[in-house]
Short mmCIF file of C-alpha atoms in Angstrom, two decimals:
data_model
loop_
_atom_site.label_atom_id
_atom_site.label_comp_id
_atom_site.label_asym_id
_atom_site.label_seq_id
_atom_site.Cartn_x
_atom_site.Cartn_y
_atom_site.Cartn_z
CA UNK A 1 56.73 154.86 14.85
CA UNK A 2 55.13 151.01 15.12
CA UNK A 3 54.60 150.21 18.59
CA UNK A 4 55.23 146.43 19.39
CA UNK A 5 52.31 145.16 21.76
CA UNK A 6 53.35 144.25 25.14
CA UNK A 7 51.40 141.01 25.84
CA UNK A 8 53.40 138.51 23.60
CA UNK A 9 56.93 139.42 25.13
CA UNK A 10 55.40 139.03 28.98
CA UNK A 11 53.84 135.53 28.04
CA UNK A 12 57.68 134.54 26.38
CA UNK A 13 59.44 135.29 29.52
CA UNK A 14 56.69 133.79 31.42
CA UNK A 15 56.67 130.25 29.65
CA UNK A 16 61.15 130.50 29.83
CA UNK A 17 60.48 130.54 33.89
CA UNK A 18 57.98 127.86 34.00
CA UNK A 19 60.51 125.93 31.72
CA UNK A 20 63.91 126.53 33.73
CA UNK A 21 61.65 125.63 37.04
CA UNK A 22 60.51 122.66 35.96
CA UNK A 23 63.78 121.33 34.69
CA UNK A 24 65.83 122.04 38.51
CA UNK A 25 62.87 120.24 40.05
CA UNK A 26 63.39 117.07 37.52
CA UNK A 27 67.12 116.85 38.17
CA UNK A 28 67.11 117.75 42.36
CA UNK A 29 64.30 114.63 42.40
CA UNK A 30 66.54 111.97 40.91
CA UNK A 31 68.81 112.73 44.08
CA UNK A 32 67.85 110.66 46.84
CA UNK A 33 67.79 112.74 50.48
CA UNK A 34 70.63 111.11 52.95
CA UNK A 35 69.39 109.07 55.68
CA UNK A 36 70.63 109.06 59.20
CA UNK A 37 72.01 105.38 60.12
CA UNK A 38 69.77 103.51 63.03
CA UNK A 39 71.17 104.00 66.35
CA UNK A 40 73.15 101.50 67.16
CA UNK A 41 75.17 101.05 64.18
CA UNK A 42 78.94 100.01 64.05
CA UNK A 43 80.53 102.22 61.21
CA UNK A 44 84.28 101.57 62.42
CA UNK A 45 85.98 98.55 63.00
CA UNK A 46 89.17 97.21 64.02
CA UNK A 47 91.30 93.87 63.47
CA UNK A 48 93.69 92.55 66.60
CA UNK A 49 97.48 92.55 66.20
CA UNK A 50 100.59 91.47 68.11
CA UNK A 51 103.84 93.73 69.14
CA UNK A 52 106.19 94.43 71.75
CA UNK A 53 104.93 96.20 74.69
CA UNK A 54 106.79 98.70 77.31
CA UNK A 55 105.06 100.27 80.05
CA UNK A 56 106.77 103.58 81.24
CA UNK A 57 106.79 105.68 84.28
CA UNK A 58 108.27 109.56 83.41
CA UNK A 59 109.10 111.02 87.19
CA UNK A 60 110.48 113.87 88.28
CA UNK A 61 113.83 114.47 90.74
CA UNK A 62 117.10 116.15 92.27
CA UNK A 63 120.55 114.92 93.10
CA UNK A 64 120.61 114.70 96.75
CA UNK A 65 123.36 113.82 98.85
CA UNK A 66 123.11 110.59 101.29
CA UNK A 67 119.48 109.84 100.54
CA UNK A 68 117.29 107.98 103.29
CA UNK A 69 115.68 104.66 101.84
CA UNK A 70 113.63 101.70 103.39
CA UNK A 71 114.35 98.26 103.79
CA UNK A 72 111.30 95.91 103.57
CA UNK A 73 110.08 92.78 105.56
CA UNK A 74 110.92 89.87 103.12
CA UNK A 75 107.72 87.98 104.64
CA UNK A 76 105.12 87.32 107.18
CA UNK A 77 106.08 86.91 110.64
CA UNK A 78 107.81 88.80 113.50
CA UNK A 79 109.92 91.15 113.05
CA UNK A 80 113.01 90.94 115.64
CA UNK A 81 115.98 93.50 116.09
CA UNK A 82 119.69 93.35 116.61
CA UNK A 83 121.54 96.14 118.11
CA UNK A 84 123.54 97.86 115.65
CA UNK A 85 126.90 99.77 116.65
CA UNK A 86 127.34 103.25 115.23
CA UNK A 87 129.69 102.58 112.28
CA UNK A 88 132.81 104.36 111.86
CA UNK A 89 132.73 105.52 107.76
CA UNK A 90 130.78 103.76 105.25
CA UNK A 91 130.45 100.03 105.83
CA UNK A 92 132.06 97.74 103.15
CA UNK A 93 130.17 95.01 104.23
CA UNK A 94 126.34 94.55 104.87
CA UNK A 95 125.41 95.32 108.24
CA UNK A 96 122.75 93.52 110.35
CA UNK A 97 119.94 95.05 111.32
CA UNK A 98 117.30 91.90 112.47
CA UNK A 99 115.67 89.39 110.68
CA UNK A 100 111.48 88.29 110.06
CA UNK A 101 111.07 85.16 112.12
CA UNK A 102 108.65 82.47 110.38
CA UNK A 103 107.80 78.89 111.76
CA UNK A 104 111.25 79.42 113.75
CA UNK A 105 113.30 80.35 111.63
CA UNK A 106 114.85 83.57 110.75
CA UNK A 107 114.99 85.62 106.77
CA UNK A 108 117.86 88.37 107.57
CA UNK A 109 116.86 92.25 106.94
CA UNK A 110 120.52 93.65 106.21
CA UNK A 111 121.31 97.15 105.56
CA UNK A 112 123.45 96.92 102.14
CA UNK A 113 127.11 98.03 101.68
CA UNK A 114 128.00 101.67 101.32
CA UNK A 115 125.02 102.12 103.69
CA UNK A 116 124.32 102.68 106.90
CA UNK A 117 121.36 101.47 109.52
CA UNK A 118 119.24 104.80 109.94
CA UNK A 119 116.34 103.41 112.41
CA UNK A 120 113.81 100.81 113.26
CA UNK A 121 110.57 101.14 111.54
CA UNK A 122 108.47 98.98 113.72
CA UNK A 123 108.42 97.65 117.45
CA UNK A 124 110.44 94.54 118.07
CA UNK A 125 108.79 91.80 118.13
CA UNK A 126 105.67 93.12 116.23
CA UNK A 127 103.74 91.52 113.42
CA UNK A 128 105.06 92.56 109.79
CA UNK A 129 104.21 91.96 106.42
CA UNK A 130 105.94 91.27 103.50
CA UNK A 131 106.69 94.40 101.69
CA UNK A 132 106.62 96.24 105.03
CA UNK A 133 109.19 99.19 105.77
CA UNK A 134 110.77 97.66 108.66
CA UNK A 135 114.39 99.24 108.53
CA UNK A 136 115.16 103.08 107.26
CA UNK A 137 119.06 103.41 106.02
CA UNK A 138 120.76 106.16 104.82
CA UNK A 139 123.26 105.69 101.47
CA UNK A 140 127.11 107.07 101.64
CA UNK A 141 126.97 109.21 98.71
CA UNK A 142 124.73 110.79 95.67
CA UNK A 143 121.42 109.79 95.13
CA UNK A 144 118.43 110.62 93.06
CA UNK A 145 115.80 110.88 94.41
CA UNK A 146 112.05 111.12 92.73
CA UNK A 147 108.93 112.17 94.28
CA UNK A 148 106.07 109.89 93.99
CA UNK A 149 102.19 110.34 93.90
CA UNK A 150 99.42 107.99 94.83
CA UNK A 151 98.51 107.53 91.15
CA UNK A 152 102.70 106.38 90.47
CA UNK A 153 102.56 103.98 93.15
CA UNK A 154 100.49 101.10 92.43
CA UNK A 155 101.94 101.45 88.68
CA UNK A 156 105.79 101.66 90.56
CA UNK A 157 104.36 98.69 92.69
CA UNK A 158 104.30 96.10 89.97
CA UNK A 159 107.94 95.98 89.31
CA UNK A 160 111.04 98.40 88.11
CA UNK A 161 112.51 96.64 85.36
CA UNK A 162 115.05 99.53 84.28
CA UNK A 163 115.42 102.93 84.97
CA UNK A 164 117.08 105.44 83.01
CA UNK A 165 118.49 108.83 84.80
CA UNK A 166 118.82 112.28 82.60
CA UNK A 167 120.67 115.55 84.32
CA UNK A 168 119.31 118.53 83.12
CA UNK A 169 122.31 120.36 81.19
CA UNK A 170 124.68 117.58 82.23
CA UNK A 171 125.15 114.19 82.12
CA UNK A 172 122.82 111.02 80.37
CA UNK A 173 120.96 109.13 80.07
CA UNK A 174 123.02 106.53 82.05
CA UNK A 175 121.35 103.78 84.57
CA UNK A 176 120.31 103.90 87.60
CA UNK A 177 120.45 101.47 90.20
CA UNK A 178 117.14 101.22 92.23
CA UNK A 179 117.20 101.15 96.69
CA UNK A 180 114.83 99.81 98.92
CA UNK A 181 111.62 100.25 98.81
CA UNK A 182 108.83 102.96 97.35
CA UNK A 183 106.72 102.93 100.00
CA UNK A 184 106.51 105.97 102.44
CA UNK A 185 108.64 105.71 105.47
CA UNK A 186 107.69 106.43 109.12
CA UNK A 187 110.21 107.98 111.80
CA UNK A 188 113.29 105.98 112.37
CA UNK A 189 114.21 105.23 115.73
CA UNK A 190 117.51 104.63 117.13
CA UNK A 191 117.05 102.24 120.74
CA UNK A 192 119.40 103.24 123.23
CA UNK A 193 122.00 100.29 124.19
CA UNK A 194 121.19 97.85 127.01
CA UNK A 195 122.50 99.23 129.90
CA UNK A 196 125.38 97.10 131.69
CA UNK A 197 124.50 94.57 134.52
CA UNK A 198 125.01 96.30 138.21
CA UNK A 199 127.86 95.60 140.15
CA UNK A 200 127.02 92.94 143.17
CA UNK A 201 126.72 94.30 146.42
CA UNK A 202 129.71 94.24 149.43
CA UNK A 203 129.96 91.34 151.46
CA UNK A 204 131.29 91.62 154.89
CA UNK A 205 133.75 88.85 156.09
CA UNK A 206 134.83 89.66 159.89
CA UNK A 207 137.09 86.58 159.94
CA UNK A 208 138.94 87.21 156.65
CA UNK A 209 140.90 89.76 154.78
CA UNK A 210 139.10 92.93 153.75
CA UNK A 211 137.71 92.37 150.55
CA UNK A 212 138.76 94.56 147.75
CA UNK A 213 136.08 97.44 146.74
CA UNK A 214 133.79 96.25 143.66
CA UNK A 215 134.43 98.96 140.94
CA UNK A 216 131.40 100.48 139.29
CA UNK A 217 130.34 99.59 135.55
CA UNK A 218 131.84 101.64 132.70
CA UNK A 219 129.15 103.78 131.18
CA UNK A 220 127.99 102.65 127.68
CA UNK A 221 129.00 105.76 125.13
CA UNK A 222 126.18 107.44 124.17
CA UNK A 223 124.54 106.98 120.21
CA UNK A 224 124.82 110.27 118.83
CA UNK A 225 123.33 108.50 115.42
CA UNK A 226 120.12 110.55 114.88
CA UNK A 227 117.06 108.51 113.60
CA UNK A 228 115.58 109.15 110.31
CA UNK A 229 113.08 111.56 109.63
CA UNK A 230 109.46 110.26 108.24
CA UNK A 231 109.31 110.32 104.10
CA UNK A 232 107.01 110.84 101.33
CA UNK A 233 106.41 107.92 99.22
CA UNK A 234 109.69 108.45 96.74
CA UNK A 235 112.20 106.37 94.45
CA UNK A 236 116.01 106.69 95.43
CA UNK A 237 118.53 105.05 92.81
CA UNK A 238 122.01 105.54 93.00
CA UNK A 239 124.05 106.36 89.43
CA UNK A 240 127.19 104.54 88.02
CA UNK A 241 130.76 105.80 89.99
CA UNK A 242 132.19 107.84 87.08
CA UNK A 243 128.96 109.75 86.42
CA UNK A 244 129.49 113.50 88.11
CA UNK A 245 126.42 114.34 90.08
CA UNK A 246 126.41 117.96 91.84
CA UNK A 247 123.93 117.97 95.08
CA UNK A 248 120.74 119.79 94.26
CA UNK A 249 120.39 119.48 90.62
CA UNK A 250 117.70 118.27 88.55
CA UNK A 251 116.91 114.86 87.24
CA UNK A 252 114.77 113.25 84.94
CA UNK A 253 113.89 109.30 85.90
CA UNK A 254 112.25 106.86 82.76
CA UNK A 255 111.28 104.02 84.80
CA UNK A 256 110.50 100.87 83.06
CA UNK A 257 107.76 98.91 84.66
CA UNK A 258 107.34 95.93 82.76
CA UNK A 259 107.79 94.70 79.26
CA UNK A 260 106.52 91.83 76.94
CA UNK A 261 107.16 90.69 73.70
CA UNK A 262 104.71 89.54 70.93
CA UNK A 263 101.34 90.43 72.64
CA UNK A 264 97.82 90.29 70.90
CA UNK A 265 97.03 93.96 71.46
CA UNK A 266 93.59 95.83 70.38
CA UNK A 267 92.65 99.82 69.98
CA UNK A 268 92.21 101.52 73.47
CA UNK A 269 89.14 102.77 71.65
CA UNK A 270 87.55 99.38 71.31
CA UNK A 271 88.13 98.23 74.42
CA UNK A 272 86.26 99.37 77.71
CA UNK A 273 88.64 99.00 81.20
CA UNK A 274 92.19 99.93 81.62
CA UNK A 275 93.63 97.40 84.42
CA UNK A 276 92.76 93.77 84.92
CA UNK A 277 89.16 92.93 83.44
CA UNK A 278 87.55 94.52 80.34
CA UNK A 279 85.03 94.40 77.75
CA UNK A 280 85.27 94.41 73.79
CA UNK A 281 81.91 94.28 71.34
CA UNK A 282 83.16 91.35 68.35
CA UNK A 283 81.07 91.82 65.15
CA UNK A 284 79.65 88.96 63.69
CA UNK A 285 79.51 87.84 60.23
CA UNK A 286 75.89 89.75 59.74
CA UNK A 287 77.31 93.16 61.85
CA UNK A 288 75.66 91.82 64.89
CA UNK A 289 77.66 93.16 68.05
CA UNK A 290 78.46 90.43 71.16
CA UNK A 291 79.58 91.94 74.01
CA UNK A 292 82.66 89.48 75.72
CA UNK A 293 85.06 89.58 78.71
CA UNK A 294 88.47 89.98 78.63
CA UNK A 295 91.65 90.13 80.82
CA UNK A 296 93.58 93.46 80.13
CA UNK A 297 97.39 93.94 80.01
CA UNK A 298 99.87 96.71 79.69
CA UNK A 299 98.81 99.73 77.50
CA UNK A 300 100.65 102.74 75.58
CA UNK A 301 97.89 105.01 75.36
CA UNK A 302 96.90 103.40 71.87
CA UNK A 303 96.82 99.71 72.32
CA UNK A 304 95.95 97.72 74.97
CA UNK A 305 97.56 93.78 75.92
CA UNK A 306 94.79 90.91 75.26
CA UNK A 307 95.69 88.21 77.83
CA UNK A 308 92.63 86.32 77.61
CA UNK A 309 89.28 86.12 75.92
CA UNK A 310 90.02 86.30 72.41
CA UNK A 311 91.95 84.55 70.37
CA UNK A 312 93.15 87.06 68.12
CA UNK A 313 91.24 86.91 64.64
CA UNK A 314 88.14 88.16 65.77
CA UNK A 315 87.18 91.71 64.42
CA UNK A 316 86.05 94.42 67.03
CA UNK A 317 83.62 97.59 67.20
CA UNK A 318 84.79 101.12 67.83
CA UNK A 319 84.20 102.53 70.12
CA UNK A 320 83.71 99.56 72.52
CA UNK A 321 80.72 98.91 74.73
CA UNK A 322 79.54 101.22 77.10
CA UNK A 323 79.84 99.80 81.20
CA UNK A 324 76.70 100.21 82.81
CA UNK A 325 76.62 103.27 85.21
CA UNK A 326 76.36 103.23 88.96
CA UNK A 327 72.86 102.85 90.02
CA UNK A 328 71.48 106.34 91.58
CA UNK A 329 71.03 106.49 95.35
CA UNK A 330 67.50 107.40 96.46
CA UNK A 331 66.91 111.02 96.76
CA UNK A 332 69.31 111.86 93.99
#
């Protein structure tokens, strides 16, 4: 038997590696290694566009059966009362409940028909504001009514343009007719009536006839109206007659805020602020980022309304500029 030496197969296998190393290392170099961008950078973009914009309100409610509501001061001034008579059944007609007196003259506060007056709100005679719960009146038949929270209101505030009422398992979506006021409502109160002038007192007359006994005044009926109870800030709206409503049952309310029509709009993302004043970064032609001022609109949770700053071809950074944070207190 020949045996083969041992050195010449090693050195093969030896110069094969060298080879196979040397030919990953030539291809991995002509590869160059990612860089990170500069900090800073814009990498997304976004153009301005117009559309139709609705601003929506989802709430939450129940059918309830004469619901309470508030009647408002139509302006500044003094508020001054009328006495109201208890109303037999549901008025037909709008009932008188005072009026706001300005510069001497009078804006009426009437309780509207197929309602009744519920309480006073305020002190005669005191100081209101427009907007003010002044009256509290309570509507002849079924209501929804919709609880509201602090967050709602200012959003409720700005206008209802439309609601739109759903039962649950029953009847909708159908519209529904908006009363009074939003606002919370104190305690009603319910004045008791002016008591009736006293009779004059006997006068002797020795040298006449007797004179006939003076009879005493009638006593004013008492108001067994009770006052209205204080409320939560809610929304009552009353439903067209030939919808069926059954006391107690749930209710869902789409209220409408506002709406416009053709607005330049921009990506929420690009645009820092959500109500009244913002700010957007517009790229320049070289990528160079300008931070500008802008007056916000309505918003859909994905666009936002333009209403000023821009005129609508300018291209914007996402995300949008960063507002300065609060400056720290000492000590913290």
């Amino acid at each position: 038997m020949t045996t083969r030496p041992l050195i010449p197969l090693f050195a093969s296998l030896v110069f094969s590696a060298v080879l196979f190393t040397a030919g990953c290392s030539t291809a991995d170099s002509a590869t160059p290694v990612p860089e990170l961008a500069e900090r800073g950078t814009t990498l997304t973009s976004a153009k301005l566009g117009r559309q139709d914009m609705t601003n929506k309100v989802s709430l939450t409610g129940k059918v309830t059966i004469n619901p309470i509501f508030g009647l408002v001061a139509p302006a500044d001034g003094e508020m001054r009362y009328v006495e109201v008579k208890d109303a037999k059944g549901t008025p037909t007609k709008p009932t008188r409940a005072g009026a706001v007196w300005v510069g001497g003259k009078p804006t009426n506060v009437d309780v509207p028909a197929g309602a009744t007056f519920a309480g006073r709100l305020v002190d005669d005679r005191a100081k209101v504001t427009a907007g003010m719960p002044v009256v509290s009146a309570k509507f002849g038949g079924y209501g929804i009514v919709a609880d509201i929270d602090g967050a709602q209101a200012y959003t409720l505030s700005d206008g209802l343009a439309a609601i739109k009422a759903q039962i649950k398992n029953g009847p909708g979506p159908f519209d529904c007719a908006v009363l009074g006021t939003i606002a919370a409502l104190p305690p009603g109160t319910i004045p008791d009536p002016p008591a009736p002038p006293a009779a004059p007192p006997a006068q002797s007359n020795p040298s006449g006839p007797p004179q006939a006994p003076v009879a005493p005044p009638a006593e004013q009926p008492k108001d067994t109206r009770s006052p209205s109870e204080a409320t939560g800030m809610r929304l009552v709206c009353t439903p067209p007659a030939d919808v069926k409503l059954i006391n107690g049952a749930e209710a869902t309310l789409e209220v409408i805020t506002a709406r416009a029509t053709g607005v330049l709009v921009a990506p929420v993302e690009a645009v820092a602020g959500r109500q009244g004043a913002g700010k957007v970064d517009v790229l320049g032609p070289d990528g160079a980022r300008r931070t500008v001022d802008v007056q916000l609109g309505l918003t859909d949770g994905r666009v936002v309304e333009i209403r000023g700053g821009l005129t609508g071809d300018e291209t914007l950074a996402v995300p949008g500029p960063n507002l300065p944070e609060a400056p720290q207190k000492p000590g913290n």
